C-alpha cells in the first residue's frame, strides 16, 4: 500500500439499502475515526473480547488516498484515490455505549479493520460500477453495487478535504450495504470487491474468542435490546416484551380492580385520567413506549415538527407488544394521532396507543381495531398546539407518571399504569378481589344487605369459602366433561 495511513475514516451510512434497513437517510455523510493499529490482513483473526457477544461484521469498499487532498472539489475527488480494496469494518456493539459517537473501543480494537488481499488501481476502475459481496461461512450475506450510493466516492473525498488534509496512505471505509449482522467465534467472514473483470480477491478472516478476560478497569461490555437490534439488523428477532402468561393475567382482570389494588399498595395516582377508548369494548395490555409533546413554538415547529419528527420516530420505534403513550399535557384542542400513523403502529404489532391529547380521524381509527385511548376527537393537526419533542423518556399522561417499560392496561373504564415488578402479585390479588365481588353480587341479588358483606366481613368468610369450594368443584366437573367430549 506504500505509505502507512495517518488515519482511517469510516462513513456511517452510504448505501441506500443500509439506510432503508436503519430507517433513516442522512442529508450529508457523517464519519468516525478508526486507529491505524486496527488494520489487519487477510487470514488474520478478528478477536472478540471476552464478555462481548455482539461481534458485528460490515463488508465495505476501502479507498486508499494516493495524492494529498486539501479542499478539492467533488468532481476532482476520485483523482486523489490511488487504490481500492475490500475491507471489513468489524466491531463489538457491547461497547458502543462507552464511547457514544466516537466508536473508539467498539470499532477501534487491534485487528478490527482487515483490508485486502489485493489493491486495485483506481485509474482502471469506474467508481460507480463496483460490486461488493460478503459471505459468512460461505453463505451470501451482502451484495450491492456502488450505483446505489447516497454519497459517491469523489464527494466523500471532497467533503472530508474541506477541513481535513487527506494524506497519501489514508484509508476511507465507504459504508456497508444491508445485511451486516453478528458473527460468533468459529465463523469466517469473506469480502470481495470487483468490477466484473478486476477483483480484490477474497478478504478472509476467521472470528476468534479472546484467550484472556477483559481487564476489570474501564467500561464493561453491556448491550440492551436496541443495541441487539442494531447489531443483528434484519436478522434480529426481538424477545417478547411481555410474558404471555402475565399478559393474559392482566387481560383477565378489570382496570377498576387493578386500580383498587394499586391504591391498597399506596399507589393512588396510577390512572391515566380523562381518556376513553375509540372503540367501546376495547381491552389493551402492553409495555409502554413514550412520546412527549411540548407547547407549540412557531419558530421551532419547522425544525422539530416536520419531516421525520419525534412523533413519526416514536411510531417507527414500536415493537410487537408496545403501547405508545403520548404526553400532550391534557390539551385536546389539537390532534396528536391520525389514521395513517395508527395503521402503521398496528402493522408494527403495537398493542395500543394512549394519548391525553386529541384524536384525528376518530371513526377511521376506531375501524382499525387497534386499541386507542384518547382525550377527545379533534380535526386539527399538530401545528395548532403541539411540537413533537422526544421519545423514550418518562412522561406525564393524563396525570400519571409513565416510564418506558411500565405495563399499560386499558378497558372501557380507562387506562392504568402498572409497575412491572408488582404485576404478578397484582394479578393474583385482583383475581381474588373479583372472586369476592362475584360472591357479593350473588348475595345482594338474593336480598342480602351490604352491611358487613361489602367489603367482605368476618361474618361472611365461612360462607364465602364454601361458595369457592362449590364453584371449584363445578368448574372441575365441567372441564372433565368438555375434555371427554373433545
XYZ file of C-alpha atoms in Angstrom:
486
model
C 0.000 0.000 0.000
C 3.039 2.257 0.206
C 2.664 4.917 2.876
C 1.154 3.776 6.191
C -2.100 5.617 6.874
C -2.150 8.561 9.231
C -5.855 7.885 9.743
C -8.707 5.566 8.837
C -12.021 7.320 8.254
C -15.273 5.353 8.195
C -18.618 6.508 6.808
C -21.690 5.781 8.927
C -24.377 5.379 6.242
C -23.833 5.383 2.483
C -25.626 2.506 0.734
C -29.333 3.122 0.169
C -30.133 -0.436 1.231
C -28.474 0.122 4.596
C -30.243 3.458 5.077
C -33.571 1.745 4.424
C -32.644 -1.010 6.861
C -31.798 1.580 9.520
C -34.924 3.599 8.820
C -33.143 6.889 8.165
C -31.497 8.601 5.203
C -28.934 11.271 6.067
C -28.772 14.505 4.089
C -24.986 14.558 4.378
C -22.312 11.951 5.124
C -21.077 11.534 8.688
C -17.892 9.825 9.817
C -15.893 8.311 12.642
C -12.180 7.530 13.001
C -10.515 4.153 13.435
C -6.885 3.953 14.572
C -4.259 2.627 12.110
C -3.447 -0.029 14.738
C -6.814 -1.656 13.916
C -5.570 -2.658 10.441
C -5.167 -6.349 9.637
C -4.741 -8.503 6.549
C -6.469 -11.498 5.058
C -6.449 -14.748 7.074
C -5.810 -12.815 10.303
C -8.223 -13.483 13.149
C -10.783 -10.945 14.296
C -10.686 -11.440 18.055
C -13.873 -10.866 20.023
C -13.140 -9.575 23.557
C -14.311 -11.751 26.424
C -17.812 -10.941 27.742
C -18.784 -9.368 24.403
C -21.425 -11.208 22.415
C -22.372 -8.767 19.643
C -19.407 -9.048 17.254
C -20.554 -7.302 14.078
C -19.157 -7.557 10.538
C -19.591 -4.948 7.799
C -18.251 -5.638 4.315
C -17.031 -2.371 2.789
C -15.084 -0.855 -0.070
C -11.871 0.799 1.114
C -10.287 3.727 -0.714
C -6.582 4.416 -0.267
C -5.538 8.007 -0.883
C -2.631 8.421 -3.347
C -2.083 12.180 -3.503
C -2.563 14.818 -0.849
C -6.110 16.204 -0.844
C -6.941 19.572 0.659
C -10.117 21.477 -0.289
C -10.711 19.594 -3.516
C -13.952 19.717 -5.495
C -16.296 16.694 -5.776
C -15.537 16.254 -9.473
C -11.826 16.045 -8.612
C -12.105 13.820 -5.524
C -11.674 10.480 -7.302
C -8.335 11.617 -8.784
C -6.840 11.573 -5.297
C -7.690 7.869 -4.802
C -4.806 5.544 -5.698
C -6.077 2.123 -4.656
C -9.349 0.319 -3.995
C -9.661 -2.825 -1.900
C -12.036 -4.859 0.237
C -12.489 -4.209 3.955
C -14.385 -5.479 6.972
C -15.383 -2.723 9.386
C -15.668 -5.031 12.393
C -16.798 -4.001 15.854
C -18.474 -5.037 19.092
C -21.802 -3.391 19.824
C -21.419 -4.269 23.511
C -19.023 -1.312 23.908
C -20.749 1.298 21.741
C -22.288 2.974 24.769
C -18.850 3.566 26.282
C -17.701 5.921 23.511
C -21.043 7.015 22.091
C -20.397 8.646 18.739
C -16.660 8.056 18.519
C -16.792 4.218 18.381
C -13.202 4.186 19.604
C -13.265 0.981 21.638
C -16.177 -0.702 19.889
C -14.645 -0.324 16.405
C -11.008 0.516 17.031
C -9.567 -2.608 18.661
C -6.492 -4.247 17.199
C -7.413 -6.251 14.107
C -10.876 -4.732 13.695
C -10.127 -3.331 10.209
C -8.988 -6.151 7.911
C -8.369 -4.995 4.321
C -7.092 -6.666 1.158
C -5.940 -9.030 -0.133
C -5.179 -7.143 -3.378
C -5.161 -3.451 -4.232
C -6.909 -2.421 -7.428
C -5.587 0.545 -9.411
C -8.230 3.253 -9.097
C -7.409 4.637 -12.553
C -8.634 1.383 -14.092
C -11.981 1.421 -12.282
C -15.335 3.127 -12.666
C -16.178 4.150 -9.086
C -19.898 3.943 -9.853
C -19.742 0.371 -11.188
C -18.191 -1.665 -8.365
C -19.764 -4.666 -6.695
C -19.345 -5.513 -3.018
C -20.114 -9.001 -1.714
C -19.811 -10.543 1.742
C -20.165 -14.161 2.844
C -20.380 -15.709 6.320
C -19.325 -19.356 6.464
C -19.736 -19.490 2.706
C -23.316 -18.197 2.752
C -24.087 -14.876 0.985
C -24.728 -12.064 3.464
C -24.291 -8.836 1.473
C -24.415 -7.973 -2.222
C -24.692 -4.414 -3.538
C -23.280 -2.055 -6.131
C -21.915 1.470 -5.976
C -24.560 2.897 -8.284
C -26.806 2.878 -5.184
C -24.555 5.046 -3.010
C -26.017 8.053 -1.259
C -22.654 9.831 -1.488
C -20.293 8.961 -4.370
C -16.625 8.420 -3.605
C -15.477 11.727 -5.107
C -17.959 13.567 -2.909
C -16.625 11.835 0.207
C -13.059 12.873 -0.580
C -14.142 16.439 -1.273
C -16.292 16.673 1.845
C -13.537 15.406 4.127
C -10.901 17.613 2.491
C -12.821 20.772 3.350
C -11.458 20.530 6.900
C -9.051 17.566 6.981
C -5.962 17.103 4.897
C -6.050 13.625 3.419
C -2.513 12.275 3.206
C -1.176 9.512 0.926
C -1.957 6.146 2.527
C -5.040 7.343 4.390
C -7.940 4.891 4.190
C -11.620 5.719 3.749
C -14.137 2.982 4.542
C -17.100 3.956 2.400
C -20.057 2.335 4.201
C -21.716 -1.062 4.278
C -24.861 -2.253 2.471
C -27.808 -4.067 4.021
C -27.158 -7.472 5.541
C -24.473 -6.720 8.123
C -25.082 -8.762 11.247
C -23.486 -10.651 14.129
C -20.889 -13.430 13.956
C -19.583 -15.854 16.559
C -16.154 -17.326 17.285
C -15.558 -20.043 14.704
C -17.351 -18.143 11.927
C -15.479 -16.966 8.841
C -16.233 -13.650 7.120
C -15.236 -13.109 3.484
C -15.426 -9.863 1.489
C -14.734 -9.184 -2.189
C -14.837 -6.061 -4.375
C -14.935 -6.382 -8.162
C -15.959 -4.576 -11.333
C -16.784 -7.612 -13.447
C -13.212 -8.072 -14.663
C -10.880 -6.988 -11.874
C -11.192 -8.318 -8.326
C -9.556 -7.654 -4.991
C -9.706 -11.375 -4.324
C -11.467 -12.590 -1.214
C -10.589 -10.992 2.115
C -10.977 -13.890 4.519
C -10.962 -13.520 8.307
C -11.943 -16.100 10.934
C -13.566 -14.863 14.139
C -11.972 -15.996 17.389
C -12.637 -15.553 21.087
C -10.006 -13.737 23.135
C -7.738 -16.006 25.187
C -7.897 -13.690 28.198
C -10.504 -11.832 30.201
C -11.035 -8.159 29.529
C -9.246 -6.248 32.257
C -11.596 -5.051 35.032
C -10.773 -1.350 34.769
C -12.697 0.792 32.301
C -16.164 0.304 30.816
C -17.571 -3.205 30.868
C -19.398 -4.751 27.894
C -23.134 -4.351 28.005
C -25.924 -4.311 25.442
C -29.620 -3.581 25.624
C -32.358 -4.555 23.220
C -31.712 -1.522 20.996
C -28.067 -2.496 20.564
C -29.024 -6.084 19.788
C -31.414 -4.882 17.132
C -28.780 -2.590 15.618
C -26.188 -5.369 15.648
C -28.305 -8.127 14.108
C -30.050 -5.899 11.561
C -32.749 -7.605 9.506
C -31.970 -10.977 11.095
C -32.897 -9.667 14.545
C -35.738 -11.477 16.286
C -36.730 -9.437 19.337
C -37.577 -11.123 22.589
C -41.161 -10.784 23.738
C -41.677 -7.542 25.598
C -44.204 -9.171 27.930
C -44.607 -12.763 29.057
C -47.722 -14.315 27.510
C -48.936 -15.643 30.855
C -48.595 -12.289 32.575
C -50.283 -10.529 29.658
C -53.198 -12.976 29.848
C -53.422 -12.431 33.588
C -53.602 -8.652 33.246
C -56.141 -9.007 30.453
C -58.333 -11.218 32.663
C -58.948 -8.593 35.337
C -60.681 -5.218 35.198
C -58.832 -1.912 35.192
C -61.018 -0.821 38.108
C -59.807 -3.830 40.108
C -56.176 -3.136 39.247
C -56.630 0.487 40.294
C -58.068 -0.601 43.646
C -55.198 -2.991 44.289
C -52.641 -0.332 43.397
C -54.331 2.068 45.797
C -54.058 -0.545 48.568
C -50.319 -0.608 47.878
C -50.027 3.145 48.354
C -50.158 3.982 44.636
C -53.371 6.006 44.162
C -52.191 8.058 41.155
C -51.633 5.366 38.528
C -54.730 6.053 36.427
C -54.449 7.955 33.142
C -57.300 10.401 33.649
C -59.858 11.598 31.100
C -59.084 9.141 28.288
C -61.607 6.797 26.727
C -61.437 4.070 24.097
C -62.059 4.919 20.459
C -63.917 1.598 20.261
C -66.117 0.504 23.199
C -65.316 -2.960 24.473
C -61.583 -2.488 23.944
C -59.090 -4.425 26.061
C -55.448 -3.380 25.981
C -52.327 -4.795 27.662
C -48.779 -3.880 26.685
C -45.439 -2.295 27.538
C -45.042 1.475 27.471
C -43.073 3.308 24.810
C -43.352 7.065 25.216
C -43.649 10.277 23.212
C -43.637 13.791 24.645
C -45.211 16.854 23.033
C -44.299 20.381 24.098
C -46.410 23.518 23.627
C -46.273 24.989 20.152
C -43.490 27.463 19.393
C -43.898 28.661 15.864
C -40.195 29.432 15.397
C -39.282 25.833 16.295
C -42.022 23.916 14.530
C -40.350 23.890 11.118
C -37.255 22.284 12.641
C -38.868 19.873 15.107
C -42.407 19.356 13.854
C -41.897 18.436 10.206
C -40.224 15.592 8.329
C -39.222 12.535 10.360
C -40.154 14.234 13.606
C -40.371 12.696 17.077
C -43.991 11.660 16.502
C -43.095 9.603 13.427
C -39.925 8.275 15.060
C -41.968 7.102 18.044
C -44.258 5.175 15.717
C -41.351 3.576 13.829
C -39.688 2.611 17.122
C -42.687 0.498 18.157
C -42.252 -3.239 18.524
C -44.808 -6.010 18.979
C -46.397 -5.571 22.386
C -45.658 -1.867 22.794
C -48.284 0.644 23.868
C -47.346 4.126 22.691
C -48.117 6.586 25.496
C -48.320 10.218 24.369
C -47.939 13.137 26.756
C -49.868 16.059 25.235
C -50.340 17.946 28.512
C -54.069 17.009 28.506
C -54.580 19.507 25.675
C -57.266 18.025 23.438
C -57.597 21.100 21.209
C -55.371 19.564 18.515
C -54.883 16.086 17.108
C -51.904 14.052 18.279
C -52.638 10.933 16.192
C -54.439 10.148 12.949
C -55.448 7.092 10.986
C -52.214 6.728 8.949
C -49.902 6.612 11.966
C -52.360 4.411 13.848
C -52.340 1.997 10.912
C -48.547 1.982 10.877
C -48.471 1.255 14.616
C -50.870 -1.634 14.048
C -48.677 -3.030 11.260
C -45.674 -2.930 13.588
C -47.547 -5.034 16.134
C -48.325 -2.344 18.695
C -50.689 -3.404 21.465
C -52.298 0.032 21.565
C -51.913 3.802 21.822
C -52.802 6.182 24.647
C -52.870 9.966 24.247
C -54.224 12.571 26.637
C -54.498 14.859 23.603
C -56.854 14.887 20.662
C -57.500 12.137 18.120
C -57.951 12.923 14.424
C -59.819 10.639 12.020
C -61.559 9.092 15.023
C -64.011 6.981 13.020
C -61.275 5.593 10.776
C -59.039 4.881 13.775
C -61.874 3.094 15.576
C -62.450 0.940 12.499
C -58.859 -0.338 12.574
C -59.447 -2.447 15.668
C -56.233 -1.177 17.290
C -56.862 -0.249 20.939
C -56.623 3.551 21.073
C -57.469 5.643 24.135
C -57.679 9.411 23.740
C -58.836 12.627 25.369
C -61.322 13.580 22.668
C -61.805 13.857 18.932
C -60.398 16.919 17.164
C -59.845 17.654 13.471
C -56.696 19.789 13.636
C -53.060 18.760 13.232
C -50.013 19.154 15.479
C -49.057 22.659 14.358
C -52.044 24.151 16.126
C -50.979 23.323 19.686
C -48.096 20.844 19.868
C -44.476 20.261 18.876
C -43.432 16.565 18.978
C -40.246 16.703 21.016
C -38.712 13.435 22.207
C -39.310 9.710 22.633
C -38.386 7.014 25.122
C -38.410 9.357 28.134
C -40.575 9.485 31.288
C -43.798 11.371 30.563
C -46.931 12.599 32.316
C -50.017 11.271 30.514
C -53.406 12.171 31.922
C -51.801 12.992 35.254
C -49.985 9.648 35.531
C -46.205 9.267 35.590
C -45.257 6.746 32.888
C -41.771 5.351 32.316
C -40.722 3.356 29.250
C -41.160 -0.290 30.230
C -44.141 0.256 32.534
C -47.118 -2.015 31.883
C -50.226 -0.339 30.474
C -53.694 -1.859 30.878
C -56.904 -0.423 29.445
C -60.622 -1.227 29.187
C -63.879 0.734 28.990
C -63.209 2.278 32.423
C -59.924 3.803 31.261
C -56.184 3.157 31.476
C -53.932 2.304 34.391
C -50.139 2.130 34.750
C -48.705 -0.984 36.417
C -45.112 -1.143 37.727
C -43.619 -4.314 36.201
C -42.271 -5.643 39.493
C -45.755 -5.632 41.045
C -47.618 -7.171 38.125
C -47.592 -10.867 39.072
C -48.782 -10.438 42.652
C -51.234 -7.789 41.477
C -52.930 -10.236 39.100
C -53.335 -12.813 41.875
C -54.843 -10.257 44.258
C -57.092 -8.835 41.534
C -58.474 -12.286 40.788
C -59.206 -12.848 44.466
C -60.895 -9.458 44.724
C -63.062 -10.146 41.680
C -63.954 -13.600 43.024
C -65.133 -11.992 46.265
C -67.111 -9.402 44.299
C -68.909 -12.126 42.330
C -69.889 -13.746 45.622
C -71.110 -10.408 46.997
C -73.191 -9.756 43.862
C -74.895 -13.142 44.235
C -75.775 -12.359 47.853
C -77.089 -8.875 47.056
C -79.253 -10.313 44.266
C -80.605 -12.775 46.817
C -81.628 -9.839 49.022
C -78.696 -9.532 51.454
C -77.716 -6.156 52.906
C -74.287 -4.806 52.029
C -73.612 -4.134 55.720
C -70.730 -6.409 56.648
C -70.913 -8.048 53.229
C -69.184 -5.425 51.077
C -66.290 -5.314 51.669
C -66.413 -8.939 52.736
C -66.568 -9.034 56.534
C -65.787 -11.795 59.075
C -69.414 -12.909 59.334
C -69.423 -13.916 55.659
C -65.976 -15.515 55.418
C -67.022 -19.115 56.097
C -69.935 -18.896 53.680
C -67.549 -17.413 51.070
C -65.094 -20.327 51.484
C -67.933 -22.817 50.982
C -69.059 -20.929 47.876
C -65.499 -21.028 46.469
C -65.175 -24.782 47.045
C -68.532 -25.417 45.376
C -67.600 -23.312 42.338
C -64.224 -25.013 42.054
C -65.844 -28.458 42.108
C -68.403 -27.426 39.487
C -65.687 -25.997 37.246
C -63.610 -29.161 37.583
C -66.580 -31.337 36.637
C -67.382 -29.091 33.668
C -63.796 -29.227 32.422
C -63.798 -33.043 32.727
C -66.962 -33.291 30.616
C -65.598 -30.947 27.973
C -62.343 -32.931 27.915
C -64.226 -36.206 27.343
C -66.261 -34.645 24.532
C -63.105 -33.331 22.871
